[in-house]
Short mmCIF file of C-alpha atoms and ligand atoms in Angstrom, two decimals:
data_model
loop_
_atom_site.label_atom_id
_atom_site.label_comp_id
_atom_site.label_asym_id
_atom_site.label_seq_id
_atom_site.Cartn_x
_atom_site.Cartn_y
_atom_site.Cartn_z
CA UNK A 753 -15.80 -41.94 22.25
CA UNK A 754 -17.80 -38.88 21.52
CA UNK A 755 -16.00 -35.60 22.05
CA UNK A 756 -18.02 -33.20 24.06
CA UNK A 757 -17.81 -29.52 23.51
CA UNK A 758 -16.31 -27.12 25.91
CA UNK A 759 -18.11 -23.82 26.83
CA UNK A 760 -15.59 -22.04 24.75
CA UNK A 761 -16.71 -23.71 21.63
CA UNK A 762 -20.47 -23.93 21.70
CA UNK A 763 -20.72 -26.12 18.59
CA UNK A 764 -21.92 -29.72 17.94
CA UNK A 765 -19.66 -32.46 19.14
CA UNK A 766 -17.41 -34.25 16.80
CA UNK A 767 -17.32 -38.05 16.76
CA UNK A 768 -14.03 -39.98 16.39
CA UNK A 769 -14.55 -40.69 12.73
CA UNK A 770 -15.19 -37.04 11.87
CA UNK A 771 -12.29 -36.06 13.97
CA UNK A 772 -9.88 -38.47 12.24
CA UNK A 773 -11.15 -37.26 8.76
CA UNK A 774 -10.51 -33.68 9.96
CA UNK A 775 -7.00 -34.61 10.93
CA UNK A 776 -6.23 -36.37 7.73
CA UNK A 777 -7.62 -33.34 5.88
CA UNK A 778 -5.72 -30.84 8.26
CA UNK A 779 -9.16 -29.21 8.47
CA UNK A 780 -8.66 -25.80 10.15
CA UNK A 781 -12.35 -25.31 10.47
CA UNK A 782 -12.32 -27.92 13.28
CA UNK A 783 -9.49 -26.24 15.16
CA UNK A 784 -10.67 -25.48 18.59
CA UNK A 785 -13.31 -28.22 18.46
CA UNK A 786 -10.93 -30.92 19.57
CA UNK A 787 -7.25 -31.83 19.73
CA UNK A 788 -5.58 -35.14 18.83
CA UNK A 789 -2.85 -36.71 20.79
CA UNK A 790 -0.18 -39.17 19.56
CA UNK A 791 0.96 -41.90 21.95
CA UNK A 792 4.30 -42.41 20.19
CA UNK A 793 5.37 -38.74 20.55
CA UNK A 794 3.35 -37.85 23.68
CA UNK A 795 2.28 -34.65 21.87
CA UNK A 796 -1.13 -33.19 21.19
CA UNK A 797 -2.08 -31.06 18.16
CA UNK A 798 -4.80 -29.11 16.48
CA UNK A 799 -6.49 -30.84 13.46
CA UNK A 800 -4.76 -28.45 11.15
CA UNK A 801 -1.25 -29.07 12.53
CA UNK A 802 1.25 -29.27 9.53
CA UNK A 803 3.10 -32.15 11.21
CA UNK A 804 3.26 -35.52 9.56
CA UNK A 805 0.01 -37.47 10.12
CA UNK A 806 0.39 -40.23 12.78
CA UNK A 807 -0.96 -43.78 12.43
CA UNK A 808 -4.59 -44.00 13.44
CA UNK A 809 -3.91 -46.64 16.13
CA UNK A 810 -1.63 -44.22 18.05
CA UNK A 811 -4.14 -41.40 18.07
CA UNK A 812 -6.46 -40.35 20.84
CA UNK A 813 -8.89 -37.46 20.72
CA UNK A 814 -9.62 -34.91 23.45
CA UNK A 815 -12.35 -32.28 23.61
CA UNK A 816 -9.91 -29.70 24.95
CA UNK A 817 -6.25 -29.09 25.44
CA UNK A 818 -6.85 -29.27 29.11
CA UNK A 819 -8.12 -32.86 28.85
CA UNK A 820 -5.14 -33.83 26.80
CA UNK A 821 -2.78 -32.21 29.33
CA UNK A 822 -4.43 -34.04 32.17
CA UNK A 823 -3.76 -37.31 30.37
CA UNK A 824 0.00 -36.52 30.29
CA UNK A 825 0.37 -35.05 26.77
CA UNK A 826 2.46 -31.97 25.85
CA UNK A 827 1.25 -29.27 23.48
CA UNK A 828 2.82 -29.28 20.02
CA UNK A 829 5.16 -26.39 19.42
CA UNK A 830 4.24 -26.04 15.80
CA UNK A 831 0.41 -25.63 16.01
CA UNK A 832 0.18 -24.44 19.65
CA UNK A 833 -3.10 -26.20 20.32
CA UNK A 834 -3.39 -24.91 23.85
CA UNK A 835 -3.72 -21.43 22.64
CA UNK A 836 -7.50 -21.56 22.97
CA UNK A 837 -7.81 -17.82 23.02
CA UNK A 838 -6.06 -17.79 19.66
CA UNK A 839 -8.50 -20.29 18.21
CA UNK A 840 -11.56 -18.39 19.34
CA UNK A 841 -9.98 -15.16 18.24
CA UNK A 842 -9.21 -16.50 14.80
CA UNK A 843 -12.83 -17.45 14.40
CA UNK A 844 -14.01 -14.06 15.55
CA UNK A 845 -11.62 -12.24 13.31
CA UNK A 846 -12.76 -14.36 10.37
CA UNK A 847 -16.29 -13.33 11.05
CA UNK A 848 -15.25 -9.71 11.23
CA UNK A 849 -13.48 -9.95 7.94
CA UNK A 850 -16.44 -11.57 6.27
CA UNK A 851 -18.77 -8.92 7.70
CA UNK A 852 -16.59 -6.03 6.48
CA UNK A 853 -16.19 -7.59 3.03
CA UNK A 854 -19.99 -7.80 2.80
CA UNK A 855 -20.43 -4.04 3.50
CA UNK A 856 -17.76 -2.34 1.42
CA UNK A 857 -19.78 0.83 0.95
CA UNK A 858 -21.36 1.18 4.41
CA UNK A 859 -20.12 2.70 7.59
CA UNK A 860 -19.30 -0.11 10.03
CA UNK A 861 -18.57 0.93 13.59
CA UNK A 862 -16.31 -1.02 15.91
CA UNK A 863 -19.39 -1.57 18.10
CA UNK A 864 -21.37 -3.09 15.19
CA UNK A 865 -18.46 -5.39 14.40
CA UNK A 866 -18.06 -6.35 18.06
CA UNK A 867 -21.80 -7.34 18.18
CA UNK A 868 -21.36 -9.51 15.08
CA UNK A 869 -18.28 -11.21 16.58
CA UNK A 870 -19.68 -11.48 20.13
CA UNK A 871 -16.59 -9.86 21.54
CA UNK A 872 -15.98 -6.52 23.34
CA UNK A 873 -15.00 -3.78 21.01
CA UNK A 874 -11.65 -3.30 22.74
CA UNK A 875 -10.87 -6.99 22.59
CA UNK A 876 -11.89 -7.28 18.98
CA UNK A 877 -9.78 -4.22 18.06
CA UNK A 878 -6.71 -5.73 19.83
CA UNK A 879 -7.27 -9.19 18.43
CA UNK A 880 -7.90 -8.01 14.87
CA UNK A 881 -4.84 -5.99 14.94
CA UNK A 882 -2.76 -8.84 16.30
CA UNK A 883 -3.90 -11.34 13.71
CA UNK A 884 -4.39 -9.15 10.64
CA UNK A 885 -1.82 -6.45 11.35
CA UNK A 886 -4.21 -3.46 10.98
CA UNK A 887 -7.29 -2.28 12.75
CA UNK A 888 -10.74 -3.29 11.44
CA UNK A 889 -11.30 0.27 10.32
CA UNK A 890 -8.01 0.30 8.38
CA UNK A 891 -8.81 -3.12 6.86
CA UNK A 892 -12.26 -1.79 5.82
CA UNK A 893 -10.53 1.11 4.12
CA UNK A 894 -8.15 -1.32 2.41
CA UNK A 895 -11.21 -3.16 1.01
CA UNK A 896 -12.55 0.12 -0.35
CA UNK A 897 -9.11 0.85 -1.84
CA UNK A 898 -9.22 -2.50 -3.71
CA UNK A 899 -12.71 -1.60 -5.03
CA UNK A 900 -11.36 1.78 -6.04
CA UNK A 901 -8.46 0.29 -7.90
CA UNK A 902 -10.67 -2.12 -9.77
CA UNK A 903 -12.93 0.82 -10.74
CA UNK A 904 -9.90 2.88 -11.72
CA UNK A 905 -8.62 0.18 -13.93
CA UNK A 906 -12.06 -0.09 -15.46
CA UNK A 907 -11.62 3.49 -16.62
CA UNK A 908 -13.70 5.48 -14.16
CA UNK A 909 -12.50 8.83 -13.23
CA UNK A 910 -10.51 9.14 -9.95
CA UNK A 911 -13.17 11.31 -8.29
CA UNK A 912 -16.07 9.23 -9.56
CA UNK A 913 -14.48 5.97 -8.50
CA UNK A 914 -13.76 7.46 -5.12
CA UNK A 915 -17.38 8.10 -4.42
CA UNK A 916 -18.36 4.72 -5.87
CA UNK A 917 -15.80 3.02 -3.52
CA UNK A 918 -17.46 4.44 -0.46
CA UNK A 919 -15.17 7.35 0.20
CA UNK A 920 -17.11 10.35 1.36
CA UNK A 921 -15.08 12.97 -0.49
CA UNK A 922 -12.04 12.93 -2.71
CA UNK A 923 -10.09 14.48 0.14
CA UNK A 924 -10.97 11.53 2.35
CA UNK A 925 -10.01 9.35 -0.55
CA UNK A 926 -6.52 10.73 -0.81
CA UNK A 927 -6.00 10.84 2.93
CA UNK A 928 -7.16 7.23 3.44
CA UNK A 929 -5.99 5.66 0.22
CA UNK A 930 -2.86 7.77 -0.38
CA UNK A 931 -0.48 5.27 1.20
CA UNK A 932 -1.97 2.39 -0.57
CA UNK A 933 -2.42 4.09 -3.99
CA UNK A 934 0.63 6.35 -4.20
CA UNK A 935 4.25 5.55 -4.97
CA UNK A 936 5.42 4.23 -1.64
CA UNK A 937 9.14 3.83 -1.15
CA UNK A 938 8.65 0.08 -1.28
CA UNK A 939 6.68 0.26 -4.49
CA UNK A 940 9.24 2.55 -6.07
CA UNK A 941 12.04 0.23 -5.15
CA UNK A 942 10.08 -2.61 -6.83
CA UNK A 943 9.97 -0.53 -9.98
CA UNK A 944 6.40 0.58 -9.34
CA UNK A 945 5.05 -2.93 -8.87
CA UNK A 946 1.42 -2.84 -7.80
CA UNK A 947 1.02 0.83 -8.68
CA UNK A 948 -1.48 2.04 -11.38
CA UNK A 949 0.03 4.88 -13.41
CA UNK A 950 -2.00 6.81 -15.95
CA UNK A 951 -0.07 9.04 -18.40
CA UNK A 952 -0.57 11.43 -21.24
CA UNK A 953 1.67 13.38 -23.61
CA UNK A 954 1.37 16.82 -25.14
CA UNK A 955 3.44 19.20 -27.30
CA UNK A 956 5.12 22.22 -25.95
CA UNK A 957 7.59 24.75 -27.36
CA UNK A 958 10.55 22.75 -25.86
CA UNK A 959 9.43 19.27 -26.93
CA UNK A 960 6.95 16.58 -26.03
CA UNK A 961 6.02 16.57 -22.42
CA UNK A 962 4.84 13.31 -20.65
CA UNK A 963 2.87 13.58 -17.40
CA UNK A 964 2.22 10.51 -15.31
CA UNK A 965 0.01 10.20 -12.23
CA UNK A 966 -0.74 7.80 -9.47
CA UNK A 967 -3.97 8.25 -7.60
CA UNK A 968 -2.07 10.52 -5.30
CA UNK A 969 -0.47 12.93 -7.69
CA UNK A 970 2.04 13.51 -10.44
CA UNK A 971 4.79 10.91 -10.11
CA UNK A 972 6.71 11.91 -13.27
CA UNK A 973 6.88 14.59 -15.86
CA UNK A 974 9.45 14.16 -18.59
CA UNK A 975 10.34 16.29 -21.61
CA UNK A 976 11.78 14.75 -24.78
CA UNK A 977 11.96 14.91 -28.52
CA UNK A 978 8.89 12.68 -29.24
CA UNK A 979 6.30 10.59 -27.45
CA UNK A 980 8.08 7.31 -27.85
CA UNK A 981 11.23 8.72 -26.16
CA UNK A 982 9.31 9.97 -23.08
CA UNK A 983 7.23 6.79 -22.91
CA UNK A 984 10.56 4.75 -22.85
CA UNK A 985 11.73 6.97 -20.00
CA UNK A 986 8.53 6.36 -18.05
CA UNK A 987 8.90 2.60 -18.46
CA UNK A 988 12.49 2.68 -17.51
CA UNK A 989 11.67 4.62 -14.35
CA UNK A 990 8.78 2.40 -13.28
CA UNK A 991 9.40 -0.90 -15.16
CA UNK A 992 6.89 -2.95 -13.07
CA UNK A 993 4.06 -0.38 -12.82
CA UNK A 994 0.79 -0.80 -14.62
CA UNK A 995 1.11 2.18 -17.04
CA UNK A 996 -1.84 3.09 -19.10
CA UNK A 997 -2.25 5.97 -21.42
CA UNK A 998 -5.33 8.02 -20.51
CA UNK A 999 -5.65 11.28 -22.32
CA UNK A 1000 -9.20 12.02 -21.15
CA UNK A 1001 -8.40 11.43 -17.44
CA UNK A 1002 -5.27 13.52 -17.64
CA UNK A 1003 -6.37 16.42 -19.82
CA UNK A 1004 -6.44 18.97 -16.90
CA UNK A 1005 -3.14 17.86 -15.44
CA UNK A 1006 -1.51 17.88 -18.95
CA UNK A 1007 -2.92 21.42 -19.69
CA UNK A 1008 -1.39 22.57 -16.36
CA UNK A 1009 2.08 21.27 -17.43
CA UNK A 1010 1.86 22.74 -20.82
CA UNK A 1011 0.88 26.10 -19.23
CA UNK A 1012 3.75 25.93 -16.81
CA UNK A 1013 6.10 25.56 -19.74
CA UNK A 1014 4.54 27.82 -22.29
CA UNK A 1015 2.19 30.25 -20.58
CA UNK A 1016 3.25 33.77 -19.52
CA UNK A 1017 1.43 33.58 -16.29
CA UNK A 1018 2.19 31.45 -13.20
CA UNK A 1019 0.27 28.28 -12.96
CA UNK A 1020 -0.45 26.37 -9.77
CA UNK A 1021 1.28 22.91 -10.16
CA UNK A 1022 -0.96 19.85 -9.56
CA UNK A 1023 -0.25 17.67 -6.49
CA UNK A 1024 2.82 15.59 -6.72
CA UNK A 1025 3.64 12.10 -5.61
CA UNK A 1026 7.35 12.15 -4.87
CA UNK A 1027 9.45 9.36 -3.50
CA UNK A 1028 13.03 9.91 -2.40
CA UNK A 1029 15.39 9.91 0.52
CA UNK A 1030 14.69 12.43 3.29
CA UNK A 1031 17.49 14.52 1.81
CA UNK A 1032 16.07 14.44 -1.69
CA UNK A 1033 12.57 15.31 -0.44
CA UNK A 1034 13.89 18.24 1.51
CA UNK A 1035 15.73 19.53 -1.60
CA UNK A 1036 12.66 19.06 -3.77
CA UNK A 1037 10.45 20.87 -1.25
CA UNK A 1038 12.89 23.82 -1.21
CA UNK A 1039 12.93 23.80 -5.08
CA UNK A 1040 9.15 23.97 -5.18
CA UNK A 1041 9.32 27.05 -2.99
CA UNK A 1042 11.47 29.00 -5.56
CA UNK A 1043 9.14 31.52 -7.14
CA UNK A 1044 8.73 31.65 -10.95
CA UNK A 1045 11.19 34.15 -12.31
CA UNK A 1046 13.85 33.53 -9.66
CA UNK A 1047 16.90 31.32 -9.47
CA UNK A 1048 18.97 29.75 -6.73
CA UNK A 1049 22.43 28.32 -6.77
CA UNK A 1050 23.09 24.85 -5.54
CA UNK A 1051 24.90 26.40 -2.58
CA UNK A 1052 22.00 28.67 -1.76
CA UNK A 1053 19.62 25.77 -1.85
CA UNK A 1054 21.96 23.71 0.36
CA UNK A 1055 21.97 26.57 2.85
CA UNK A 1056 18.18 26.90 2.63
CA UNK A 1057 17.71 23.29 3.81
CA UNK A 1058 20.32 23.72 6.64
CA UNK A 1059 23.02 21.68 4.81
CA UNK A 1060 25.40 24.42 3.63
CA UNK A 1061 28.23 21.92 2.89
CA UNK A 1062 26.02 19.79 0.64
CA UNK A 1063 25.91 21.78 -2.61
CA UNK A 1064 27.08 18.76 -4.59
CA UNK A 1065 24.52 16.47 -3.01
CA UNK A 1066 21.81 19.12 -3.76
CA UNK A 1067 22.94 19.05 -7.46
CA UNK A 1068 22.46 15.24 -7.24
CA UNK A 1069 19.03 15.62 -5.90
CA UNK A 1070 18.12 18.03 -8.69
CA UNK A 1071 19.42 15.52 -11.17
CA UNK A 1072 17.23 12.86 -9.57
CA UNK A 1073 14.09 14.96 -9.91
CA UNK A 1074 11.45 12.99 -11.80
CA UNK A 1075 8.80 15.81 -12.13
CA UNK A 1076 9.96 18.48 -14.48
CA UNK A 1077 8.58 21.97 -13.98
CA UNK A 1078 6.25 21.10 -11.11
CA UNK A 1079 9.44 20.68 -9.17
CA UNK A 1080 11.24 23.40 -11.03
CA UNK A 1081 14.86 22.19 -10.68
CA UNK A 1082 15.60 24.20 -13.74
CA UNK A 1083 15.62 27.25 -11.42
CA UNK A 1084 18.74 25.89 -9.64
CA UNK A 1085 22.02 26.94 -11.30
CA UNK A 1086 25.70 26.98 -10.56
CA UNK A 1087 27.37 29.52 -8.28
CA UNK A 1088 29.55 30.83 -11.20
CA UNK A 1089 26.42 31.65 -13.18
CA UNK A 1090 26.77 28.49 -15.31
CA UNK A 1091 23.52 26.64 -15.98
CA UNK A 1092 24.59 23.42 -14.43
CA UNK A 1093 23.11 20.22 -15.79
CA UNK A 1094 19.49 19.35 -16.56
CA UNK A 1095 18.08 15.92 -16.87
CA UNK A 1096 16.10 16.86 -19.99
CA UNK A 1097 18.94 18.80 -21.64
CA UNK A 1098 20.58 22.16 -21.09
CA UNK A 1099 18.90 23.95 -24.05
CA UNK A 1100 15.53 23.18 -22.43
CA UNK A 1101 16.71 24.55 -19.03
CA UNK A 1102 17.87 27.73 -20.80
CA UNK A 1103 14.53 28.11 -22.60
CA UNK A 1104 12.50 27.70 -19.45
CA UNK A 1105 14.63 30.22 -17.54
CA UNK A 1106 14.62 32.67 -20.37
CA UNK A 1107 10.75 32.61 -20.62
CA UNK A 1108 10.30 33.02 -16.88
CA UNK A 1109 12.91 35.85 -16.66
CA UNK A 1110 11.22 37.63 -19.47
CA UNK A 1111 7.79 37.42 -17.67
CA UNK A 1112 9.32 39.22 -14.73
CA UNK A 1113 10.82 42.06 -16.71
ZN1 ZN B 1171 0.92 -29.76 16.09
#
């Protein structure tokens, strides 16, 4: 028997021998071209069905699920061979993915893609989302992000890599790639797995400062006695991240941190990439709003975020801050005038406050 094609699959017919070879190989490329039915189980399957292979003498081939059904067979529940739309959809989506992968640096509209896949734009959009989980546009962005990461690892600057990867501007880069490149809560929980972190260290009047950035912003700034101590702190915070020292890339960011610590004038902090609970983030945002030269008590900060009874939790969020001076938790003190704790040591907190207070006077 030669299997004829259905209108839905305008491809060359498959002969029985080819069909049986495809079944033995579980060849997904022939899904949608035919189904095979098994007399002993009364079930029909796609060629790629993961089920155990039947004996050849019990197998019949049909050009379409409808033909198999008419002959009294039931569709397999594992491979769902009568989902013909799914089969055609899978092929169309594969074509769309291949096309997008071939044009990483070009603008591809949904209409372009729909033409390539011989599907209506709306149908393609829906189908792509259903099978891949994101829209074609988002998928294309993800491909650019991958290219961007590869370039970043190869040592290109963030901005330069952004242009090279097809992002129109660095702003677009951060907007589009931020979620993928920054420290997402998931990535943070996994110790920074999958996140590329660049860091540099510099010397200040209160110790060695280490500044670490993702492509989205500063994810950590630690102060310690020497470089090896702050590097250990970084690796303890993000044990699974890909941390690379990169003095050249971070010279501006590092200068900004050194200035925030040692300069007599206010310095605008670089963008930060902070991960925390909603409560922690609201505390950190409130801390960033405290002007240089001023102080707040834990209770005042708790009131400022609308949680007046949460002074202790505010103190906890201060202690959990990973970005010294850019999130100036040293400006938050106890209600009785005591300094309160500081992750990088009370003497450093006192020194920072003393310099800032001197500025103001
Ligand atoms: Zn099956």
